[in-house]
Tab-separated table of C-alpha atoms in Angstrom:
chain	number	residue	atom	x	y	z
A	181	UNK	CA	51.468	-8.031	59.240
A	182	UNK	CA	52.395	-11.073	57.209
A	183	UNK	CA	49.590	-13.171	58.665
A	184	UNK	CA	47.156	-10.281	58.079
A	185	UNK	CA	47.877	-10.277	54.386
A	186	UNK	CA	47.455	-14.037	54.160
A	187	UNK	CA	44.131	-13.881	55.969
A	188	UNK	CA	42.936	-11.218	53.543
A	189	UNK	CA	44.087	-13.119	50.475
A	190	UNK	CA	42.726	-16.583	51.289
A	191	UNK	CA	39.020	-15.635	51.650
A	192	UNK	CA	39.181	-13.564	48.478
A	193	UNK	CA	40.471	-16.523	46.494
A	194	UNK	CA	37.818	-18.785	47.967
A	195	UNK	CA	35.054	-16.321	47.105
A	196	UNK	CA	36.389	-15.950	43.572
A	197	UNK	CA	36.506	-19.726	43.133
A	198	UNK	CA	32.941	-20.133	44.404
A	199	UNK	CA	31.785	-17.313	42.144
A	200	UNK	CA	33.433	-18.912	39.128
A	201	UNK	CA	31.940	-22.341	39.903
A	202	UNK	CA	28.497	-20.765	40.259
A	203	UNK	CA	28.910	-18.891	36.991
A	204	UNK	CA	29.935	-22.092	35.199
A	205	UNK	CA	26.991	-23.937	36.769
A	206	UNK	CA	24.545	-21.290	35.583
A	207	UNK	CA	25.969	-21.409	32.064
A	208	UNK	CA	25.680	-25.209	32.047
A	209	UNK	CA	22.058	-25.082	33.200
A	210	UNK	CA	21.229	-22.424	30.596
A	211	UNK	CA	22.723	-24.629	27.871
A	212	UNK	CA	20.665	-27.583	29.113
A	213	UNK	CA	17.505	-25.471	28.912
A	214	UNK	CA	18.396	-24.462	25.346
A	215	UNK	CA	18.817	-28.168	24.522
A	216	UNK	CA	15.355	-28.747	26.016
A	217	UNK	CA	13.960	-25.842	23.958
A	218	UNK	CA	15.173	-27.509	20.759
A	219	UNK	CA	13.474	-30.758	21.781
A	220	UNK	CA	10.265	-28.932	22.688
A	221	UNK	CA	10.245	-27.025	19.405
A	222	UNK	CA	10.811	-30.214	17.420
A	223	UNK	CA	7.927	-31.853	19.298
A	224	UNK	CA	5.357	-29.066	19.763
A	225	UNK	CA	6.178	-26.594	17.002
A	226	UNK	CA	6.976	-22.873	16.990
A	227	UNK	CA	4.108	-21.996	19.359
A	228	UNK	CA	5.886	-23.801	22.188
A	229	UNK	CA	5.397	-22.459	25.728
A	230	UNK	CA	7.832	-21.923	28.574
A	231	UNK	CA	6.002	-24.734	30.369
A	232	UNK	CA	6.630	-27.118	27.456
A	233	UNK	CA	10.336	-26.298	27.548
A	234	UNK	CA	10.556	-26.739	31.326
A	235	UNK	CA	8.887	-30.173	31.033
A	236	UNK	CA	11.351	-31.249	28.361
A	237	UNK	CA	14.153	-30.225	30.719
A	238	UNK	CA	12.565	-32.174	33.574
A	239	UNK	CA	12.322	-29.004	35.644
A	240	UNK	CA	9.674	-26.748	37.126
A	241	UNK	CA	8.919	-23.520	35.269
A	242	UNK	CA	10.155	-21.315	38.169
A	243	UNK	CA	13.623	-22.848	37.719
A	244	UNK	CA	13.550	-21.891	34.051
A	245	UNK	CA	12.799	-18.294	35.013
A	246	UNK	CA	15.652	-18.323	37.529
A	247	UNK	CA	18.090	-18.860	34.677
A	248	UNK	CA	16.410	-16.688	32.028
A	249	UNK	CA	15.083	-13.220	32.734
A	250	UNK	CA	12.076	-13.711	30.469
A	251	UNK	CA	10.946	-15.274	27.207
A	252	UNK	CA	13.095	-12.897	25.198
A	253	UNK	CA	16.228	-13.949	27.061
A	254	UNK	CA	15.548	-17.577	26.128
A	255	UNK	CA	14.760	-16.568	22.547
A	256	UNK	CA	18.130	-14.806	22.342
A	257	UNK	CA	19.919	-17.897	23.639
A	258	UNK	CA	18.220	-20.065	20.997
A	259	UNK	CA	19.222	-17.640	18.231
A	260	UNK	CA	22.820	-17.665	19.454
A	261	UNK	CA	22.835	-21.474	19.519
A	262	UNK	CA	21.584	-21.644	15.920
A	263	UNK	CA	24.193	-19.095	14.825
A	264	UNK	CA	26.988	-21.153	16.366
A	265	UNK	CA	25.620	-24.411	14.927
A	266	UNK	CA	25.491	-22.988	11.426
A	267	UNK	CA	28.918	-21.408	11.650
A	268	UNK	CA	30.571	-24.606	12.903
A	269	UNK	CA	28.827	-26.934	10.462
A	270	UNK	CA	29.350	-24.760	7.384
A	271	UNK	CA	32.971	-23.865	8.113
A	272	UNK	CA	33.801	-27.496	8.950
A	273	UNK	CA	32.602	-28.529	5.474
A	274	UNK	CA	34.892	-26.064	3.654
A	275	UNK	CA	38.315	-26.626	2.171
A	276	UNK	CA	39.156	-22.939	1.832
A	277	UNK	CA	42.478	-23.656	0.133
A	278	UNK	CA	41.399	-26.015	-2.635
A	279	UNK	CA	37.630	-25.798	-3.177
A	280	UNK	CA	36.404	-23.541	-5.953
A	281	UNK	CA	34.327	-20.513	-5.058
A	282	UNK	CA	31.353	-22.165	-6.790
A	283	UNK	CA	31.744	-25.359	-4.743
A	284	UNK	CA	32.063	-23.401	-1.496
A	285	UNK	CA	28.795	-21.602	-2.193
A	286	UNK	CA	26.990	-24.828	-3.105
A	287	UNK	CA	28.313	-26.681	-0.074
A	288	UNK	CA	27.516	-23.809	2.264
A	289	UNK	CA	23.933	-23.714	0.972
A	290	UNK	CA	23.621	-27.489	1.333
A	291	UNK	CA	24.898	-27.507	4.923
A	292	UNK	CA	22.572	-24.643	5.842
A	293	UNK	CA	19.517	-26.385	4.404
A	294	UNK	CA	20.528	-29.589	6.198
A	295	UNK	CA	20.376	-27.794	9.560
A	296	UNK	CA	17.038	-26.179	8.615
A	297	UNK	CA	15.558	-29.525	7.588
A	298	UNK	CA	16.691	-31.104	10.880
A	299	UNK	CA	15.103	-28.353	12.994
A	300	UNK	CA	12.433	-26.625	10.859
A	301	UNK	CA	10.400	-25.493	13.863
A	302	UNK	CA	13.434	-23.827	15.416
A	303	UNK	CA	13.734	-21.650	12.310
A	304	UNK	CA	9.984	-20.959	12.237
A	305	UNK	CA	10.293	-19.977	15.892
A	306	UNK	CA	13.155	-17.563	15.199
A	307	UNK	CA	11.302	-15.924	12.342
A	308	UNK	CA	7.880	-15.595	13.966
A	309	UNK	CA	8.193	-16.201	17.691
A	310	UNK	CA	5.869	-14.634	20.227
A	311	UNK	CA	8.870	-14.861	22.594
A	312	UNK	CA	10.351	-11.725	20.995
A	313	UNK	CA	7.545	-9.201	20.892
A	314	UNK	CA	9.428	-6.256	22.404
A	315	UNK	CA	10.792	-3.998	19.676
A	316	UNK	CA	14.290	-3.692	21.127
A	317	UNK	CA	14.711	-7.433	21.548
A	318	UNK	CA	12.897	-8.749	18.486
A	319	UNK	CA	15.870	-7.713	16.357
A	320	UNK	CA	18.132	-10.269	18.040
A	321	UNK	CA	18.172	-12.496	14.951
A	322	UNK	CA	19.317	-9.504	12.904
A	323	UNK	CA	21.998	-8.667	15.463
A	324	UNK	CA	23.222	-12.242	15.388
A	325	UNK	CA	23.284	-12.196	11.578
A	326	UNK	CA	25.247	-8.951	11.663
A	327	UNK	CA	27.821	-10.491	14.014
A	328	UNK	CA	28.139	-13.538	11.777
A	329	UNK	CA	28.491	-11.331	8.708
A	330	UNK	CA	31.357	-9.442	10.315
A	331	UNK	CA	33.011	-12.665	11.378
A	332	UNK	CA	32.738	-14.113	7.860
A	333	UNK	CA	33.961	-10.855	6.312
A	334	UNK	CA	37.050	-10.829	8.519
A	335	UNK	CA	37.765	-14.464	7.590
A	336	UNK	CA	37.316	-13.675	3.904
A	337	UNK	CA	39.646	-10.675	4.032
A	338	UNK	CA	42.260	-12.671	5.928
A	339	UNK	CA	42.079	-15.481	3.379
A	340	UNK	CA	42.588	-13.127	0.444
A	341	UNK	CA	45.379	-11.234	2.219
A	342	UNK	CA	44.671	-8.279	-0.063
A	343	UNK	CA	44.754	-4.792	1.420
A	344	UNK	CA	42.428	-3.562	-1.334
A	345	UNK	CA	39.588	-5.679	0.083
A	346	UNK	CA	37.216	-3.515	2.097
A	347	UNK	CA	35.902	-5.545	4.999
A	348	UNK	CA	32.870	-3.263	5.387
A	349	UNK	CA	31.852	-3.908	1.776
A	350	UNK	CA	32.263	-7.649	2.203
A	351	UNK	CA	30.231	-7.469	5.414
A	352	UNK	CA	27.422	-5.667	3.572
A	353	UNK	CA	27.101	-8.312	0.869
A	354	UNK	CA	27.234	-11.164	3.406
A	355	UNK	CA	24.594	-9.440	5.527
A	356	UNK	CA	22.452	-9.005	2.396
A	357	UNK	CA	22.874	-12.708	1.659
A	358	UNK	CA	21.702	-13.574	5.169
A	359	UNK	CA	18.579	-11.480	4.659
A	360	UNK	CA	17.771	-13.093	1.329
A	361	UNK	CA	18.384	-16.591	2.684
A	362	UNK	CA	16.198	-15.952	5.753
A	363	UNK	CA	13.313	-14.723	3.569
A	364	UNK	CA	13.662	-17.706	1.247
A	365	UNK	CA	13.739	-20.073	4.222
A	366	UNK	CA	10.556	-18.526	5.597
A	367	UNK	CA	8.855	-19.152	2.257
A	368	UNK	CA	10.255	-22.687	1.916
A	369	UNK	CA	9.174	-23.832	5.377
A	370	UNK	CA	5.813	-22.076	5.360
A	371	UNK	CA	3.725	-21.452	8.441
A	372	UNK	CA	2.141	-24.922	8.525
A	373	UNK	CA	4.595	-27.368	10.092
A	374	UNK	CA	2.594	-30.358	8.848
A	375	UNK	CA	2.750	-29.264	5.209
A	376	UNK	CA	5.421	-30.584	2.873
A	377	UNK	CA	7.991	-27.901	1.908
A	378	UNK	CA	7.009	-26.036	-1.239
A	379	UNK	CA	10.166	-27.074	-3.119
A	380	UNK	CA	12.284	-30.262	-3.082
A	381	UNK	CA	15.360	-29.867	-0.916
A	382	UNK	CA	17.826	-30.278	-3.800
A	383	UNK	CA	16.110	-27.557	-5.807
A	384	UNK	CA	16.008	-25.240	-2.785
A	385	UNK	CA	19.754	-25.709	-2.229
A	386	UNK	CA	20.347	-24.866	-5.901
A	387	UNK	CA	18.142	-21.771	-5.590
A	388	UNK	CA	20.038	-20.518	-2.550
A	389	UNK	CA	23.387	-21.154	-4.238
A	390	UNK	CA	22.310	-19.145	-7.296
A	391	UNK	CA	20.966	-16.334	-5.106
A	392	UNK	CA	24.192	-16.145	-3.081
A	393	UNK	CA	26.295	-16.162	-6.256
A	394	UNK	CA	24.197	-13.450	-7.888
A	395	UNK	CA	24.434	-11.126	-4.874
A	396	UNK	CA	28.178	-11.699	-4.623
A	397	UNK	CA	28.781	-11.073	-8.314
A	398	UNK	CA	26.621	-7.933	-8.299
A	399	UNK	CA	28.603	-6.495	-5.390
A	400	UNK	CA	31.872	-7.412	-7.121
A	401	UNK	CA	30.827	-5.583	-10.302
A	402	UNK	CA	30.000	-2.460	-8.304
A	403	UNK	CA	33.555	-2.521	-6.959
A	404	UNK	CA	35.265	-3.286	-10.251
A	405	UNK	CA	36.101	-6.870	-9.325
A	406	UNK	CA	35.831	-9.954	-11.544
A	407	UNK	CA	35.074	-13.369	-10.064
A	408	UNK	CA	36.153	-16.662	-11.614
A	409	UNK	CA	33.957	-19.024	-9.632
A	410	UNK	CA	35.829	-22.098	-10.886
A	411	UNK	CA	39.025	-21.083	-9.083
A	412	UNK	CA	39.797	-21.532	-5.375
A	413	UNK	CA	38.484	-18.626	-3.323
A	414	UNK	CA	41.871	-16.980	-2.737
A	415	UNK	CA	42.459	-16.905	-6.537
A	416	UNK	CA	38.916	-16.211	-7.739
A	417	UNK	CA	38.900	-12.400	-7.354
A	418	UNK	CA	40.744	-9.969	-9.607
A	419	UNK	CA	40.514	-6.200	-10.073
A	420	UNK	CA	39.994	-4.381	-13.344
């Protein structure tokens, strides 16, 4: 009986290990294809094809389709990559303890625009891609923004450590900010990738910072909260 149990257990562990290695391999290959998609978008623009992306990865197109169900699946992976890039770069630039609320907004806007200016065609692609034509899947960018809004709202509430803060309300204003910023970015980049942006980068950063501040202050007023933007974030909010 003892040897029977051992025989049963050993193959199971081997199968699980092989399955895990295969899963990790597939994830690695998917990430490499997303890297290639960024390079292809930078080179060919937002009308990039699956063939262009496969060539940038040094692979045949059938291999690309083995790792992504369809164009929409790849589109979703690109959106998720951009979300993670923005989150990491913006949060890494913050000193949440000492920076004023005004400085945090300005720096966040500056870091966002820096990523956009480095990969303008990636953002054009997300906003207007033919890769996401199906109605259920074309809202992936909105879903990703909603997830980021919730994540930021939870961080904000934790930082304030105030039970009176309603996370849902904070999530709403952050989600609204994402929508306004996305629309402004679409205007700033324009459809023509060879055309110079309609506004100098410094002025666009200032515009976004003012827009974010205005939306935040409007939401605060609706909830009877006063913001002193010159104080650190955890001290900037006070009730009536």
